GROMACS .gro file of C-alpha atoms in nm:
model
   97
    1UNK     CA    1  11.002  11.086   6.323
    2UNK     CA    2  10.609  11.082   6.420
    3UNK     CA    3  10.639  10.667   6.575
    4UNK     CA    4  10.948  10.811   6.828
    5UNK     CA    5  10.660  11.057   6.982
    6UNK     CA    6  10.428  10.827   6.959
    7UNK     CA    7  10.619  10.573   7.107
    8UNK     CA    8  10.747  10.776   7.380
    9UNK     CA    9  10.354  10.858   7.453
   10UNK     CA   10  10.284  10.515   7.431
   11UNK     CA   11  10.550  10.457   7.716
   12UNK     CA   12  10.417  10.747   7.977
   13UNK     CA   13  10.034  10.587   7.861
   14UNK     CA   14  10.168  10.226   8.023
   15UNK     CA   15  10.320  10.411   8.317
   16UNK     CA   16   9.962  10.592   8.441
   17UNK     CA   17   9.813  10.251   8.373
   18UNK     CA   18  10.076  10.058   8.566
   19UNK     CA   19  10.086  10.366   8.897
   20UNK     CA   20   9.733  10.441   8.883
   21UNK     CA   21   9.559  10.166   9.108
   22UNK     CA   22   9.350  10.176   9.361
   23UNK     CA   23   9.048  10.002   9.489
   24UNK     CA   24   8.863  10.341   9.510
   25UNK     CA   25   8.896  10.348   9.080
   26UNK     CA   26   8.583  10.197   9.007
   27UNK     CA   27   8.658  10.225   8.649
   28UNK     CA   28   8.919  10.388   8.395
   29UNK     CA   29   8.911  10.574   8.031
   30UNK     CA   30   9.216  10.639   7.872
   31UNK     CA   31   9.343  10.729   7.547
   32UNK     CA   32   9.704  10.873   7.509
   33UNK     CA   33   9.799  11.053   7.843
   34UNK     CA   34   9.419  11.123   7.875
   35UNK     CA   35   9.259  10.980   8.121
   36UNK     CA   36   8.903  10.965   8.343
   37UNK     CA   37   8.856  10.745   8.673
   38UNK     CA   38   8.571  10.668   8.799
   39UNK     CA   39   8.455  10.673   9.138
   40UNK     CA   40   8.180  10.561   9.383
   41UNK     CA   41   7.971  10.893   9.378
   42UNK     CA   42   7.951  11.283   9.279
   43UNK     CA   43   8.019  11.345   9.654
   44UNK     CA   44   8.328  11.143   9.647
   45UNK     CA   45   8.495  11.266   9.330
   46UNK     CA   46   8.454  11.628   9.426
   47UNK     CA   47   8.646  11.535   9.742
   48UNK     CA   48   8.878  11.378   9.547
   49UNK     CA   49   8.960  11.643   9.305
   50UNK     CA   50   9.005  11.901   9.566
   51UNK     CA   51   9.236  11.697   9.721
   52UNK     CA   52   9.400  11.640   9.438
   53UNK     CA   53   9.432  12.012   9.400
   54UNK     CA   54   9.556  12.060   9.732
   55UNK     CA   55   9.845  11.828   9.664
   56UNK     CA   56   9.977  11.998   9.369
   57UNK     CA   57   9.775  11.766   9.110
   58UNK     CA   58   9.505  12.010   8.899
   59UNK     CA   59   9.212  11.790   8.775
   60UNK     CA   60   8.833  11.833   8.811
   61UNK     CA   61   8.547  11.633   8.744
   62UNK     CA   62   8.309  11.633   8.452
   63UNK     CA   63   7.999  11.811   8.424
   64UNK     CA   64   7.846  11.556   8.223
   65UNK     CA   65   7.978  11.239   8.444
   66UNK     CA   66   8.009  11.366   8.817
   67UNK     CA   67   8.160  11.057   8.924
   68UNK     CA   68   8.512  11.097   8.742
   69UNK     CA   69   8.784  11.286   8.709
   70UNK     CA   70   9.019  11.413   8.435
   71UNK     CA   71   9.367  11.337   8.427
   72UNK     CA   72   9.537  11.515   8.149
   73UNK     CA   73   9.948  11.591   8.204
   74UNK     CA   74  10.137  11.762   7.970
   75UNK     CA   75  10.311  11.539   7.718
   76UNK     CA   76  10.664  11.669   7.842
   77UNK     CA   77  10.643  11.530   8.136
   78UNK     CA   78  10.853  11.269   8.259
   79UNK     CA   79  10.832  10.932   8.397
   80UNK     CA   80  10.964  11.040   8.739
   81UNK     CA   81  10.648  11.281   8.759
   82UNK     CA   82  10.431  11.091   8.633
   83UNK     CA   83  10.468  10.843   8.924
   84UNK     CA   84  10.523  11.114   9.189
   85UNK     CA   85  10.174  11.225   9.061
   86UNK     CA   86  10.000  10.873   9.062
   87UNK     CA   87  10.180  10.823   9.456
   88UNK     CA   88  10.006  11.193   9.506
   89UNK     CA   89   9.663  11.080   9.379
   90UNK     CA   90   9.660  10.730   9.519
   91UNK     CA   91   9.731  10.915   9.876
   92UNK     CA   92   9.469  11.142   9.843
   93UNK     CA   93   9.207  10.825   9.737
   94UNK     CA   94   9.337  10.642  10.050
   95UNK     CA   95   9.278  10.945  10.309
   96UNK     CA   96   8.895  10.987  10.170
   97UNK     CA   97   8.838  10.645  10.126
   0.00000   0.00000   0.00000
């Protein structure tokens, strides 16, 4: 029972890994469907996050490392919105970068 949700976690892990590129990443946590990316500066990421949010994706950065954001989706989410999400965020990294 437990290694099919694990599994299937597993699987939507390997798809943010695999969608989620960009030169702008500077660096990348992840655990699970948790995930932080690094950036070039404070100034950047906060740029980046409220684009984000003005796309329709809801991260933030971190008050204790201002040059990442959060990525966090909801474990019922679906591979089809998982990469409609990374194609949202990668857009939003090429207009500011």
């Amino acid at each position: 029972q437990n290694s099919g949700w694990i599994e299937a976690v597993k699987a939507k892990e390997n798809y943010l890994i695999t969608h989620l590129q960009h030169p702008a990443i500077l660096h990348r946590n992840h655990a699970g469907l948790w995930m932080s990316l690094q950036f070039e500066s404070a100034e950047l990421t906060k740029k980046i996050a409220a684009a984000c949010i003005e796309n329709g994706i809801i991260t933030d950065w971190f008050l204790f490392e201002p040059n990442a954001i959060r990525i966090c989706p909801p474990f019922t989410i679906n591979t089809d919105e998982i990469i409609s999400a990374c194609n949202i965020i990668k857009f939003c990294l090429t207009q500011l970068n």
